[in-house]
Coordinates of C-alpha atoms (C1' of nucleotides) in Angstrom, one line a residue:
Chain A
X1070 CA -97.1 95.0 108.6
X1071 CA -93.6 95.1 107.3
X1072 CA -94.1 98.2 105.3
X1073 CA -93.7 100.7 108.2
X1074 CA -90.4 99.3 109.3
X1075 CA -89.5 99.0 105.7
X1076 CA -89.9 102.7 105.2
X1077 CA -87.7 103.4 108.2
X1078 CA -85.1 101.0 107.1
X1079 CA -85.1 102.2 103.5
X1080 CA -85.0 105.8 104.7
X1081 CA -81.9 105.0 106.8
X1082 CA -80.5 103.2 103.8
X1083 CA -81.1 106.3 101.7
X1084 CA -79.5 108.5 104.3
X1085 CA -76.3 106.5 103.8
X1086 CA -76.5 106.4 100.1
X1087 CA -77.2 110.0 99.4
X1088 CA -74.2 112.2 100.3
X1089 CA -76.0 115.4 99.6
X1090 CA -78.7 114.9 102.1
X1091 CA -78.2 116.9 105.3
X1092 CA -77.6 114.5 108.2
X1093 CA -78.6 117.0 110.8
X1094 CA -80.6 120.2 110.9
X1095 CA -77.7 121.9 112.5
X1096 CA -75.6 121.1 109.5
X1097 CA -77.8 123.3 107.3
X1098 CA -76.8 126.9 107.8
X1099 CA -79.8 129.1 108.9
X1100 CA -79.0 131.8 106.4
X1101 CA -79.8 129.5 103.5
X1102 CA -83.3 128.8 104.9
X1103 CA -84.8 131.7 103.3
X1104 CA -83.1 131.4 99.9
X1105 CA -83.1 127.7 99.6
X1106 CA -86.2 127.0 101.7
X1107 CA -88.4 126.0 98.7
X1108 CA -85.7 124.0 97.2
X1109 CA -85.1 122.1 100.5
X1110 CA -88.8 121.4 100.8
X1111 CA -88.9 120.0 97.2
X1112 CA -85.8 117.9 98.0
X1113 CA -87.3 116.5 101.1
X1114 CA -90.5 115.7 99.3
X1115 CA -88.6 114.0 96.5
X1116 CA -86.5 112.1 99.1
X1117 CA -89.7 110.9 100.9
X1118 CA -91.1 109.9 97.6
X1119 CA -88.0 108.0 96.7
X1120 CA -88.0 106.4 100.1
X1121 CA -91.5 105.3 99.5
X1122 CA -90.6 103.7 96.2
X1123 CA -87.6 102.0 97.7
X1124 CA -89.8 100.7 100.5
X1125 CA -92.3 99.3 98.0
X1126 CA -89.5 97.8 96.0
X1127 CA -88.0 96.1 99.1
X1128 CA -91.4 94.9 100.1
X1129 CA -91.9 93.4 96.7
X1130 CA -88.5 91.8 96.7
X1131 CA -88.9 90.4 100.2
X1132 CA -92.3 88.9 99.3
X1133 CA -90.7 87.4 96.1
X1134 CA -88.0 86.0 98.2
X1135 CA -90.5 84.5 100.5
X1136 CA -92.3 82.9 97.6
X1137 CA -89.0 81.5 96.2
X1138 CA -88.2 80.1 99.6
X1139 CA -91.5 78.4 99.8
X1140 CA -91.1 77.0 96.2
X1141 CA -87.7 75.8 97.1
X1142 CA -89.1 74.0 100.2
X1143 CA -91.8 72.4 98.1
X1144 CA -89.3 71.3 95.5
X1145 CA -87.1 69.8 98.2
X1146 CA -90.1 67.9 99.6
X1147 CA -91.0 66.6 96.1
X1148 CA -87.4 65.7 95.5
X1149 CA -87.2 63.7 98.7
X1150 CA -90.4 62.0 98.0
X1151 CA -89.3 61.0 94.5
X1152 CA -85.9 60.0 95.8
X1153 CA -87.4 57.6 98.4
X1154 CA -89.8 56.2 95.7
X1155 CA -86.9 55.6 93.4
X1156 CA -84.9 53.8 96.1
X1157 CA -87.9 51.5 96.7
X1158 CA -88.2 50.7 93.0
X1159 CA -84.5 50.1 92.6
X1160 CA -84.2 47.9 95.6
X1161 CA -87.1 45.8 94.2
X1162 CA -85.5 45.6 90.8
X1163 CA -82.0 44.8 92.1
X1164 CA -83.3 41.8 94.1
X1165 CA -84.9 40.5 90.9
X1166 CA -81.9 41.1 88.7
X1167 CA -79.1 40.0 91.1
X1168 CA -79.5 36.4 90.2
X1169 CA -79.8 37.0 86.5
X1170 CA -76.8 39.0 85.7
X1171 CA -73.2 38.5 86.5
X1172 CA -71.5 40.9 88.8
X1173 CA -69.3 42.2 86.0
X1174 CA -72.1 42.9 83.6
X1175 CA -74.2 44.3 86.3
X1176 CA -71.5 46.8 87.1
X1177 CA -71.3 47.7 83.4
X1178 CA -75.0 48.4 83.4
X1179 CA -74.7 50.5 86.4
X1180 CA -72.1 52.4 84.6
X1181 CA -73.6 53.0 81.2
X1182 CA -77.3 52.3 81.6
X1183 CA -78.1 54.4 84.7
X1184 CA -76.1 57.4 84.0
X1185 CA -78.7 59.8 85.3
X1186 CA -80.1 57.7 88.1
X1187 CA -80.1 58.7 91.7
X1188 CA -77.0 58.7 93.8
X1189 CA -78.0 55.6 95.6
X1190 CA -77.1 53.8 92.4
X1191 CA -73.7 55.3 92.7
X1192 CA -73.5 54.1 96.2
X1193 CA -74.6 50.6 95.2
X1194 CA -72.1 50.6 92.4
X1195 CA -69.4 51.7 94.8
X1196 CA -70.2 48.9 97.2
X1197 CA -69.9 46.5 94.3
X1198 CA -66.8 48.2 93.0
X1199 CA -65.0 47.5 96.3
X1200 CA -64.4 44.1 94.9
X1201 CA -62.2 45.6 92.2
X1202 CA -58.6 46.4 93.0
X1203 CA -58.2 48.9 90.2
X1204 CA -59.3 52.5 90.7
X1205 CA -62.3 53.2 88.5
X1206 CA -63.6 56.7 87.6
X1207 CA -66.2 58.0 85.2
X1208 CA -66.4 61.2 83.3
X1209 CA -69.2 62.4 81.0
X1210 CA -68.5 64.8 78.2
X1211 CA -71.2 66.5 76.2
X1212 CA -70.6 66.4 72.4
X1213 CA -72.7 66.7 69.3
X1214 CA -74.9 63.7 69.0
X1215 CA -74.2 63.4 65.3
X1216 CA -70.5 63.3 66.0
X1217 CA -69.4 59.7 65.8
X1218 CA -66.0 60.5 67.2
X1219 CA -65.6 58.8 70.6
X1220 CA -62.6 60.8 71.6
X1221 CA -62.8 62.4 75.0
X1222 CA -60.1 65.0 75.4
X1223 CA -58.8 64.8 78.9
X1224 CA -55.2 65.8 78.3
X1225 CA -53.7 62.4 78.3
X1226 CA -52.6 60.6 75.2
X1227 CA -54.6 57.5 74.4
X1228 CA -54.2 54.7 71.9
X1229 CA -57.3 53.1 70.7
X1230 CA -57.0 49.3 70.6
X1231 CA -60.6 48.2 70.0
X1232 CA -64.2 49.0 69.4
X1233 CA -67.2 46.9 70.2
X1234 CA -71.0 47.1 70.0
X1235 CA -72.4 46.0 73.3
X1236 CA -75.7 44.4 74.0
X1237 CA -77.3 47.2 76.0
X1238 CA -76.2 50.1 73.9
X1239 CA -76.6 50.5 70.1
X1240 CA -73.6 52.9 70.0
X1241 CA -70.2 51.2 69.9
X1242 CA -67.8 51.2 72.9
X1243 CA -64.3 52.3 72.2
X1244 CA -61.3 50.9 74.1
X1245 CA -58.3 53.1 74.8
X1246 CA -54.9 52.5 76.5
X1247 CA -52.7 55.2 77.8
X1248 CA -50.0 55.9 75.2
X1249 CA -47.4 55.4 77.9
X1250 CA -48.4 51.7 78.1
X1251 CA -47.1 49.2 79.0
X1252 CA -45.5 51.2 81.7
X1253 CA -48.8 53.0 82.4
X1254 CA -51.7 50.5 83.1
X1255 CA -54.6 53.0 82.7
X1256 CA -57.4 52.0 80.3
X1257 CA -60.3 54.0 79.2
X1258 CA -63.7 52.9 77.7
X1259 CA -65.8 55.5 75.9
X1260 CA -69.5 55.0 75.0
X1261 CA -72.4 57.1 74.3
X1262 CA -75.1 57.2 77.0
X1263 CA -78.2 55.3 76.0
X1264 CA -80.4 58.0 77.5
X1265 CA -78.6 61.0 76.2
X1266 CA -76.8 60.3 72.9
X1267 CA -75.1 63.7 73.1
X1268 CA -73.3 62.5 76.2
X1269 CA -70.1 60.5 76.0
X1270 CA -69.4 58.3 79.0
X1271 CA -65.7 57.7 79.6
X1272 CA -64.7 55.1 82.2
X1273 CA -61.1 55.1 83.5
X1274 CA -59.5 52.1 85.0
X1275 CA -56.3 52.4 87.0
X1276 CA -54.1 55.3 87.8
X1277 CA -51.5 57.0 85.7
X1278 CA -48.0 56.4 86.9
X1279 CA -46.5 59.3 85.0
X1280 CA -46.8 63.1 84.9
X1281 CA -49.8 64.7 83.3
X1282 CA -48.8 65.7 79.7
X1283 CA -50.4 69.1 80.1
X1284 CA -48.6 69.8 83.4
X1285 CA -45.4 68.9 81.7
X1286 CA -46.3 71.2 78.8
X1287 CA -47.2 74.0 81.3
X1288 CA -43.9 73.5 83.0
X1289 CA -41.9 73.6 79.8
X1290 CA -43.9 76.3 78.1
X1291 CA -47.0 78.4 78.7
X1292 CA -48.1 78.4 75.0
X1293 CA -49.8 76.0 72.7
X1294 CA -52.4 73.3 73.1
X1295 CA -55.4 75.3 72.1
X1296 CA -56.5 72.7 69.6
X1297 CA -56.8 70.3 72.4
X1298 CA -60.0 71.8 73.5
X1299 CA -61.6 72.0 70.1
X1300 CA -63.8 69.0 70.6
X1301 CA -64.4 69.6 74.2
X1302 CA -68.1 70.3 74.8
X1303 CA -69.0 70.4 78.4
X1304 CA -67.9 68.2 81.2
X1305 CA -71.3 67.3 82.2
X1306 CA -70.9 65.0 85.0
X1307 CA -68.1 63.8 87.1
X1308 CA -68.7 61.2 89.6
X1309 CA -67.4 58.9 92.2
X1310 CA -64.3 56.8 92.3
X1311 CA -64.7 54.2 94.9
X1312 CA -65.5 56.6 97.7
X1313 CA -69.2 56.7 98.0
X1314 CA -69.1 60.1 99.7
X1315 CA -68.0 61.9 96.6
X1316 CA -71.0 63.6 95.0
X1317 CA -71.9 63.7 91.3
X1318 CA -71.2 67.1 89.9
X1319 CA -73.2 68.5 87.0
X1320 CA -71.3 71.2 85.4
X1321 CA -72.0 73.3 82.3
X1322 CA -68.7 74.3 80.7
X1323 CA -70.2 74.8 77.2
X1324 CA -69.5 78.5 77.1
X1325 CA -67.0 79.3 74.5
X1326 CA -64.9 81.4 76.8
X1327 CA -64.0 78.4 78.8
X1328 CA -61.7 77.0 76.3
X1329 CA -58.7 78.0 78.3
X1330 CA -60.2 76.7 81.5
X1331 CA -61.1 73.5 79.8
X1332 CA -57.4 73.1 78.9
X1333 CA -56.7 73.2 82.6
X1334 CA -59.4 70.7 83.2
X1335 CA -57.4 68.2 81.2
X1336 CA -55.8 67.0 84.3
X1337 CA -56.5 63.7 85.9
X1338 CA -60.0 63.7 87.3
X1339 CA -58.7 62.6 90.7
X1340 CA -56.1 65.3 91.1
X1341 CA -56.7 68.1 93.5
X1342 CA -56.0 70.6 90.7
X1343 CA -58.9 69.1 88.7
X1344 CA -61.2 69.2 91.6
X1345 CA -60.2 72.8 92.3
X1346 CA -60.9 73.5 88.6
X1347 CA -64.4 72.0 89.0
X1348 CA -65.2 74.2 92.0
X1349 CA -64.0 77.2 90.1
X1350 CA -66.1 76.3 87.1
X1351 CA -69.2 75.7 89.2
X1352 CA -68.8 79.1 90.8
X1353 CA -68.3 80.8 87.5
X1354 CA -71.2 79.1 85.8
X1355 CA -73.4 80.0 88.8
X1356 CA -72.4 83.6 88.7
X1357 CA -73.0 83.7 85.0
X1358 CA -76.5 82.5 85.4
X1359 CA -78.8 85.6 85.6
X1360 CA -81.4 83.6 87.5
X1361 CA -79.0 82.7 90.1
X1362 CA -77.7 86.2 90.6
X1363 CA -81.3 87.5 90.7
X1364 CA -82.2 84.9 93.3
X1365 CA -79.1 85.7 95.2
X1366 CA -79.8 89.4 95.1
X1367 CA -83.3 88.8 96.4
X1368 CA -82.0 86.6 99.2
X1369 CA -79.4 89.1 100.2
X1370 CA -82.0 91.9 100.2
X1371 CA -84.2 89.7 102.3
X1372 CA -81.4 89.3 104.8
X1373 CA -80.8 93.0 104.8
X1374 CA -84.5 93.6 105.6
X1375 CA -84.4 91.1 108.4
X1376 CA -81.3 92.7 109.8
X1377 CA -82.7 96.2 109.6
X1378 CA -85.9 95.1 111.2
X1379 CA -84.0 93.7 114.1
Chain B
dC106 C1' -42.7 56.1 56.3
dG107 C1' -44.1 55.8 60.9
dA108 C1' -47.8 56.3 64.0
dA109 C1' -52.6 55.9 64.8
dT110 C1' -57.0 53.9 63.8
dT111 C1' -60.1 50.3 62.1
dT112 C1' -62.0 46.0 62.3
dG113 C1' -62.6 41.0 62.2
dA114 C1' -60.8 37.2 64.7
dC115 C1' -59.8 35.3 68.9
dC116 C1' -59.8 34.8 74.0
dT117 C1' -62.1 34.6 78.5
dG118 C1' -65.6 34.4 81.8
dC119 C1' -70.2 33.3 82.9
dG120 C1' -74.9 31.2 82.8
dC121 C1' -77.6 27.5 81.3
Chain C
dG183 C1' -70.0 21.7 76.6
dC184 C1' -72.3 25.4 74.2
dG185 C1' -73.6 29.9 73.4
dC186 C1' -73.3 34.7 74.5
dA187 C1' -71.2 39.0 75.6
dG188 C1' -67.3 41.7 76.8
dG189 C1' -62.5 42.5 76.2
dT190 C1' -58.1 42.1 73.6
dC191 C1' -55.1 41.2 69.6
dA192 C1' -53.1 42.1 65.4
dA193 C1' -53.2 42.7 60.4
dA194 C1' -54.9 46.0 57.2
dT195 C1' -55.8 50.6 56.4
dT196 C1' -55.6 55.5 56.9
dC197 C1' -53.4 59.8 58.0
dG198 C1' -50.0 63.4 58.7

DNA sequence: CGAATTTGACCTGCGC
DNA sequence: GCGCAGGTCAAATTCG
């Protein structure tokens, strides 16, 4: 039923796209009718054929778009169902565990054990974290699982003061202090995720009370620092401070071309510049994804169809 | 040689 | 009070 209108719309589209096509019969001089008559007929036929092809293509794309929309709706429904199921399970578990574990250790488990859990966990953590005065943030960095180095390059200079194997995680936890200590109170704990050994989980406590070293570098000179990103894999996840409204961002920065951008990311995770960087990287990784661009193109063509039909 | 890292000992908080 | 686990200290070691 859409095909008729599709033909019309595609023809009109083609009119706009083909500058050599006569817009009006009056525009074609009559004296050429005899000489170019056959040619004109051929051209018209080919244009009609082309319009037909375009109409078919648009039809195909719109139906594909429809299917994708339906799939997306189904996925959303499934996600919501799973989400509510997970919340149920977690609420049951938490009531059992709450009397077993101390608040502090519970918070740690929330940090390191449930890295990929639902955001409700984040919220529950944040509620508990309200008891803490220090600002706590978490950054995940993807590295090679075989790499035993627990260094997370974030632009600041850190001094390692301890390492410990914890009960819940076979991989050791490294303790870092900002090299500006004791004037800077910030501490950092780095440990591999139990669920994904290739993921380093860095927990920051406190706020830096000094300028970001990279910003200072950038102010003084625009060169250097390329080695800083040598170990940087991908900033996989960046999640909430104490504000529960902040979403978890999953970001793939693993492409080699992002080295320069990654350098810029070495700013404090709470800074507006860092957040702007995250947004930019999200946009760029989306536009690099051929599936995304394809889906976007289909969606746009669907919109165009809707518009031309109305 | 000085700075950074490693690592075992020690401290602290919590549950039993 | 004891044991456990996380966190910190500081001497020893490594590295540039």
